[in-house]
Coordinates of C-alpha atoms in Angstrom, one line a residue:
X1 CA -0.1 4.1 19.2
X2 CA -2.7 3.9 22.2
X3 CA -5.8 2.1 22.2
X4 CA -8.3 4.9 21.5
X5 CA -6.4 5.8 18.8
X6 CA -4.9 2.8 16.8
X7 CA -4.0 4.5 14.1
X8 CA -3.0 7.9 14.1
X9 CA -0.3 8.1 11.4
X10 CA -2.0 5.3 9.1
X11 CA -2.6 6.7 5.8
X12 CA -4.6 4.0 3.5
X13 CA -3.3 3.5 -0.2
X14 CA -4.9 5.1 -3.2
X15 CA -8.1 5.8 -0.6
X16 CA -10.2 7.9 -2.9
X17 CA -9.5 6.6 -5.8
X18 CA -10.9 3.1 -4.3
X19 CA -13.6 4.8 -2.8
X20 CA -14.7 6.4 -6.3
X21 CA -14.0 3.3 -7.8
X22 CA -16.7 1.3 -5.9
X23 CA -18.9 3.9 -5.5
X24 CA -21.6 3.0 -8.7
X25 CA -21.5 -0.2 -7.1
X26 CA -22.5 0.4 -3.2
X27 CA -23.9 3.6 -2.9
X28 CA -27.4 1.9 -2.9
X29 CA -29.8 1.0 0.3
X30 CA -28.7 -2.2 1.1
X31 CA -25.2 -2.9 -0.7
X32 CA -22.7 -5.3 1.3
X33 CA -19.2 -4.4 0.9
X34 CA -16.3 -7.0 1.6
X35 CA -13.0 -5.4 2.5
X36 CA -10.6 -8.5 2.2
X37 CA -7.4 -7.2 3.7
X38 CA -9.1 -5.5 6.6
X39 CA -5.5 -4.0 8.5
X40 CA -6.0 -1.2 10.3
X41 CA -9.4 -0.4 8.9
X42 CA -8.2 2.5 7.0
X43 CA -10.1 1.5 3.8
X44 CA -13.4 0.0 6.0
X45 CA -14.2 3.3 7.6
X46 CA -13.7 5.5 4.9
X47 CA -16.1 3.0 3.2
X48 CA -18.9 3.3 6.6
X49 CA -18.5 6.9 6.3
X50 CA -19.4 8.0 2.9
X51 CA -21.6 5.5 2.6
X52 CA -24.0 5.2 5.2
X53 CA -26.3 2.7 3.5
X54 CA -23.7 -0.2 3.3
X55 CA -22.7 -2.7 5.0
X56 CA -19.6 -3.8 5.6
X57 CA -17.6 -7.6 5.8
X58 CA -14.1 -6.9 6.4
X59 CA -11.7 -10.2 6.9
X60 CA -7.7 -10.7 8.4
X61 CA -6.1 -13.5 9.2
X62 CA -4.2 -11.3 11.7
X63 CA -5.7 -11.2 14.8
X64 CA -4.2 -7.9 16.2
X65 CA -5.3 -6.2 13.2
X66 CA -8.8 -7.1 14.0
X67 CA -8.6 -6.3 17.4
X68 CA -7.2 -2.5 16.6
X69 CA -10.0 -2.4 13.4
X70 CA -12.5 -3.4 15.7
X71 CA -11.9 -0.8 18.2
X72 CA -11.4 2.0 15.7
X73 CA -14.9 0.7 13.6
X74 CA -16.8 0.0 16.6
X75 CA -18.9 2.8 16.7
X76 CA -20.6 2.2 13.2
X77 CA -22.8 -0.7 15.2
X78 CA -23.4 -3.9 13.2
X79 CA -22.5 -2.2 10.3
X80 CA -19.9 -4.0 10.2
X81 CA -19.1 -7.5 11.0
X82 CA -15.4 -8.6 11.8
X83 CA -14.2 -12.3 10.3
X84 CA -10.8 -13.5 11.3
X85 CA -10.1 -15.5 7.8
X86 CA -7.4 -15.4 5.0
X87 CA -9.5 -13.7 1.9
X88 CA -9.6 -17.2 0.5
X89 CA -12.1 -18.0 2.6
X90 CA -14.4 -15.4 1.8
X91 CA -17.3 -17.5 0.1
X92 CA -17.1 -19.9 3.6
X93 CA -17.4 -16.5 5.3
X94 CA -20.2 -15.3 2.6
X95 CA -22.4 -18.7 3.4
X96 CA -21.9 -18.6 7.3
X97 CA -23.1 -14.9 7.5
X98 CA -26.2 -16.1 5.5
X99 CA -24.9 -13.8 2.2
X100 CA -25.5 -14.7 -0.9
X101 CA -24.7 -12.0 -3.1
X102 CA -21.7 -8.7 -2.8
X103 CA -21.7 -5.4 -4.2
X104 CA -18.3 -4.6 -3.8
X105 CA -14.6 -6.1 -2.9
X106 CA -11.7 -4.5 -2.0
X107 CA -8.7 -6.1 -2.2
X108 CA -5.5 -3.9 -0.4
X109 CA -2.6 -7.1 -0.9
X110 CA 0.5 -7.6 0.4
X111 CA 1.9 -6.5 4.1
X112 CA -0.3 -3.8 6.6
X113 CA 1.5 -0.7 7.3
X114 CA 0.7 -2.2 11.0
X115 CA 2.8 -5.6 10.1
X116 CA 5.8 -3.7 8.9
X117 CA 5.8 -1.2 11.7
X118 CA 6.0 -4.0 14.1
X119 CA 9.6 -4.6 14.3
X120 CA 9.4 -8.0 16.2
X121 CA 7.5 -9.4 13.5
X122 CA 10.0 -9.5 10.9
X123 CA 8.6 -8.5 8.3
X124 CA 11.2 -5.1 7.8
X125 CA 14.5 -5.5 6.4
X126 CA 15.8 -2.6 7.6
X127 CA 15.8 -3.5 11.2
X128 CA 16.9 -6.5 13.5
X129 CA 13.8 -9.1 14.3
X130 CA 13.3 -12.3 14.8
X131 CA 12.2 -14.2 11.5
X132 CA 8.9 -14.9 11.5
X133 CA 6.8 -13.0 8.4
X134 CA 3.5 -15.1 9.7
X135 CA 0.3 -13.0 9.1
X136 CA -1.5 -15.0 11.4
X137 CA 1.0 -16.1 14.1
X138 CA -1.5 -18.6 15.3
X139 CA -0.5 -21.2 12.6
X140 CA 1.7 -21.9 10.4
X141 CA 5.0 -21.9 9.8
X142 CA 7.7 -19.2 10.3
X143 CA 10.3 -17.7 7.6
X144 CA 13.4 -18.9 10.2
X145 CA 11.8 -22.6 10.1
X146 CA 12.1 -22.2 5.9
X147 CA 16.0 -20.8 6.1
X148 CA 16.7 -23.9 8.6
X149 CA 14.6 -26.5 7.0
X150 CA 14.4 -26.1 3.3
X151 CA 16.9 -27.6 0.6
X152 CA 18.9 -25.5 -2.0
X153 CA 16.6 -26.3 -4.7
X154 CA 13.4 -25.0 -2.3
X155 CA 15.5 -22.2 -1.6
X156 CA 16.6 -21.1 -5.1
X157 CA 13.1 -21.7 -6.5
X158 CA 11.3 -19.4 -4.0
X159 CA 13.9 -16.8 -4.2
X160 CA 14.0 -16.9 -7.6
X161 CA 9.8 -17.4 -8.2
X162 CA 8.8 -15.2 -5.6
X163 CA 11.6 -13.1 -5.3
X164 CA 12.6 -12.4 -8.8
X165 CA 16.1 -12.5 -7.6
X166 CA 19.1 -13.0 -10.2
X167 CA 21.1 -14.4 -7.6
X168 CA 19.1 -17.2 -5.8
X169 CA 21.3 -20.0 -6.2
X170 CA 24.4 -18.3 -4.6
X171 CA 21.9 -16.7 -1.8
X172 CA 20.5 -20.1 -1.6
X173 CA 24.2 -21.7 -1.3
X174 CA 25.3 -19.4 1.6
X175 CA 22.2 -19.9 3.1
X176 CA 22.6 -23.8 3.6
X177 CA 26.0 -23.5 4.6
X178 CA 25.6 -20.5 7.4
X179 CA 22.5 -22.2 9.1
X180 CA 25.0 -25.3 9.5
X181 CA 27.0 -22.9 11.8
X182 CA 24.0 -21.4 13.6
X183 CA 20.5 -21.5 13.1
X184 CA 19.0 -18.5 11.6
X185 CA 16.9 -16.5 14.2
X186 CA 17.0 -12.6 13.2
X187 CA 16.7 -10.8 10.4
X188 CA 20.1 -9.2 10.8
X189 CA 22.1 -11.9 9.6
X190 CA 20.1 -12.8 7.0
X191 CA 20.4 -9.2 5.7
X192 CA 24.4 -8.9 5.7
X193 CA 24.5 -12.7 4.3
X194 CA 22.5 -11.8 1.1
X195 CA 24.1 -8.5 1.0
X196 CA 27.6 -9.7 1.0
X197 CA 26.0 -12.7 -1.5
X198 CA 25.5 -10.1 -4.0
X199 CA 28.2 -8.9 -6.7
X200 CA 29.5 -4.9 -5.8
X201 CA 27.9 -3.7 -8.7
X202 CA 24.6 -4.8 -8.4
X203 CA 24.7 -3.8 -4.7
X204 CA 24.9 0.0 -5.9
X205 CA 21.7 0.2 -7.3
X206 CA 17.8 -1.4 -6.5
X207 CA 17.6 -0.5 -3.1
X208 CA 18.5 -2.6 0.2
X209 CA 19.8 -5.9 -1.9
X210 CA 18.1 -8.3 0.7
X211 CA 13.9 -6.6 -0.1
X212 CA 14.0 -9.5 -2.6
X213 CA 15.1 -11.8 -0.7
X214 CA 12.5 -10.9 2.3
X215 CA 10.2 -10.7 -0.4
X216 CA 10.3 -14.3 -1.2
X217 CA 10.6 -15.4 2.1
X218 CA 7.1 -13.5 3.2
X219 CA 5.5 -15.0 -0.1
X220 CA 6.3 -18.9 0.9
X221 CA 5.6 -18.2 4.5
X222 CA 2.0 -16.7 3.7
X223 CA 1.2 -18.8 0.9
X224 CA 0.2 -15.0 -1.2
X225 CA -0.1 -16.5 -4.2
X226 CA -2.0 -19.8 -3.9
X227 CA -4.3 -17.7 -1.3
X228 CA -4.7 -15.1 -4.8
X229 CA -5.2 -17.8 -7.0
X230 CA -8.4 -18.9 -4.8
X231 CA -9.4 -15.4 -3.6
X232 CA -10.1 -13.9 -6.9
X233 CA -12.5 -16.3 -8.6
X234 CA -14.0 -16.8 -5.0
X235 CA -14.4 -12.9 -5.0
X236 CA -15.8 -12.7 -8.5
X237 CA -18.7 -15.4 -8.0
X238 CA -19.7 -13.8 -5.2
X239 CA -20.1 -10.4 -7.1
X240 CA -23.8 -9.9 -8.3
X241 CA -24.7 -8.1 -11.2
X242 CA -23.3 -4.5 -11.9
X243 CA -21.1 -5.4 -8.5
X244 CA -17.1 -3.9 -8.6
X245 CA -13.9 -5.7 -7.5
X246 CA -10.8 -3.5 -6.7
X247 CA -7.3 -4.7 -6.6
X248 CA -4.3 -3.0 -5.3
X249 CA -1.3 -4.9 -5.9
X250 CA 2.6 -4.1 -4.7
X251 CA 4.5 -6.1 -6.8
X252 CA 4.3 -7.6 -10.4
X253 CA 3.3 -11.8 -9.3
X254 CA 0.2 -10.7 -7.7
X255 CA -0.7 -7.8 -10.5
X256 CA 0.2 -10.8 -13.3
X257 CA -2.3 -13.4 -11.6
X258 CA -5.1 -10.0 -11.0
X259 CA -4.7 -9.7 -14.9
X260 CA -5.2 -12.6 -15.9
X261 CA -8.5 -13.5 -13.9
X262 CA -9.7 -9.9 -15.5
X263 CA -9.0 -10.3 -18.7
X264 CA -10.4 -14.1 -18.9
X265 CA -13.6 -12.7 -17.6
X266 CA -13.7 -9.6 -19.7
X267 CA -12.9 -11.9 -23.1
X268 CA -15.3 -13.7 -25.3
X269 CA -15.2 -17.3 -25.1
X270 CA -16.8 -17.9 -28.6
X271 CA -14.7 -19.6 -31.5
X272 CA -13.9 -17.5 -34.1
X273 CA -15.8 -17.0 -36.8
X274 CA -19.6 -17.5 -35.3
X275 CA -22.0 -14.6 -37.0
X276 CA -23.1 -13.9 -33.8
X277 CA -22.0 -14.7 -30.0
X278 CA -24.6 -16.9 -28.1
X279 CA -24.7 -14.9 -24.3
X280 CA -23.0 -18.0 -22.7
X281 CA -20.2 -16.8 -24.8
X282 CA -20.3 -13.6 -24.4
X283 CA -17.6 -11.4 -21.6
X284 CA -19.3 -11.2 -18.0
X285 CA -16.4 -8.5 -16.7
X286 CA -16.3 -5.3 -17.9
X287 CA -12.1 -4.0 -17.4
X288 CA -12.7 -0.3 -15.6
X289 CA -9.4 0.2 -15.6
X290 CA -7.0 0.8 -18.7
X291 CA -4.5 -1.4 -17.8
X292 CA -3.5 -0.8 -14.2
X293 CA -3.1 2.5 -13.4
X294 CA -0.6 3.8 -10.4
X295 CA -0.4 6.0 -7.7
X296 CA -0.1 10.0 -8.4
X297 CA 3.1 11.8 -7.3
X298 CA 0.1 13.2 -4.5
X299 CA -0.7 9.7 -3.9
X300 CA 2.8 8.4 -3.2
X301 CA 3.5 11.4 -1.3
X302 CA 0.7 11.0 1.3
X303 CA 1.7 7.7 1.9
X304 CA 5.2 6.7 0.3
X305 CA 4.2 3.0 0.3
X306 CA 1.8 3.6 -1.9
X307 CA 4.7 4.2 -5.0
X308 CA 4.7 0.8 -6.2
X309 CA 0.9 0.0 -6.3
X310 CA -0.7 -1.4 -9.4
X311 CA -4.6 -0.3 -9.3
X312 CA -7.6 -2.6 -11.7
X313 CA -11.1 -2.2 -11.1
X314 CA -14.1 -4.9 -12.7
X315 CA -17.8 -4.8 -12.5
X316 CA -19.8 -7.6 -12.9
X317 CA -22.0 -7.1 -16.5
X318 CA -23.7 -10.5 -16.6
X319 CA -25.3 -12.5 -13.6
X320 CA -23.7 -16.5 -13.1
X321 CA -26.8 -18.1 -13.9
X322 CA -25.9 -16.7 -17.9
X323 CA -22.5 -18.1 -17.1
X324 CA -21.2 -20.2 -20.2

């Protein structure tokens, strides 16, 4: 990795089919595009390239992602402007830049290929780190300070929640009574402790036993979910009329919460029975997506990480001001 080139071997997810996906949205004069998990900038300069009318918003609360985005999307000018902010924020970053309306929003969730590459920031299971899972490691706190601090029941429920781990309450048990040995510092440890937590016969199958666990632990560290919970209505206000969201999603808590904002949006609110729907009533989403739809055996084998990716795409049919 050098600075002139940040990103040789980063391959974004899914890249056309986002591309294609917001493309009846921005490929006007004039259309701003948010990309709300900036990374690496794979996404943001495929989107400055084929479309050369649009203009581009692209937020991370990571700052060494920005700095590496911003060297590799410097050349398309103020095209595009650079926001370090979670993608909750996105309507404070919206009213700041004096923007009132979006064409387009990508969302790319879950952890950059840059995050996971980066051994020392713990985010990989697969190799010795300190634990620390922060996206932003200017604030908050770290996934070492939740093993140490947190009781068995705040254990159990986030690796159970967030996790979807069988065994949380025996990971949870071994947890509280190693740390009173030693602190827990690297991932290492943590890695063997869950794997040894886990019956034989489940070991055998799923995969490296402790991606749940990590899973969990990134989750509560990042606050993904409540962040979600905010991002996507925020996103969807700001969208004006015939604008397209785009959601990629990596595991089934954020694709359940993406489905739900969708579908709420893309359903009449009428009670049943009315011989006609007033407009207030009336769906203001329109699902472009059949369900969510998943990488191609192509897809996955460009970029391997892309194998678990759950893909929906809305557009925006009726302006807020008809909001019921």
């Amino acid at each position: 990795m050098t600075t002139n080139d940040p990103a040789p071997k980063h391959v974004p997810v899914m890249l056309q089919r986002c591309m294609d996906a917001l493309a009846p949205a921005i490929s006007r004069p004039g259309a701003v595009v948010v990309d709300a998990t900036l990374g690496l900038g794979g996404h943001s300069e495929a989107l400055l390239t084929q479309f050369p009318d649009v203009r581009l918003i692209a937020v991370d609360r990571d700052p060494a992602a920005l700095k590496l985005s911003g060297e590799r999307l410097a050349r398309f000018g103020d095209r595009a402007t650079l926001v370090h902010a979670v993608y909750d924020e996105i309507p404070e970053v919206l009213e700041r830049l004096g923007v009132d309306r979006i064409d387009g929003v990508l969302f790319d969730l879950g952890v950059s290929s840059m995050q996971l590459d980066e051994a020392e920031r713990g985010f990989a299971y697969a190799q010795d780190a300190p634990l620390d899972m922060r996206m932003d490691q200017t604030r908050g706190i770290s996934a070492a300070e939740v093993l140490n601090t947190y009781s068995h029941g705040e254990l159990a429920r986030i690796l159970k929640f967030y996790g979807e781990e069988r065994f949380a309450g025996k990971i949870a048990s071994v947890i509280v009574r190693e740390r009173e040995k030693e602190p827990f510092t690297n991932s290492a440890r943590l890695v063997d402790l869950v794997r040894n937590a886990i019956p034989a016969a489940t070991r055998r199958t799923g995969g490296n036993p402790a991606k749940r666990t990590f899973q969990a632990l990134r989750i509560e560290v990042n606050g993904e979910l409540e962040v979600l919970d905010r991002a996507i209505p925020g996103a969807l206000d700001a969208l004006a009329l015939g604008g397209r969201i785009v959601v990629m999603s990596y595991q089934s808590l954020e694709d359940r919460l993406v489905k739900q904002y969708f579908a709420a949006g893309a359903t009449s609110t009428a009670p049943p029975g009315l011989p006609f729907v007033p407009e207030e009533h009336q769906p203001w989403l329109k699902l472009i997506t059949r369900g969510a739809e998943q990488a191609t055996e192509a897809e996955i084998e460009e970029n391997r990480r892309a194998a678990p990716v759950r893909l929906r795409v809305a557009e925006r049919i009726r302006d807020r001001s008809t909001r019921g």
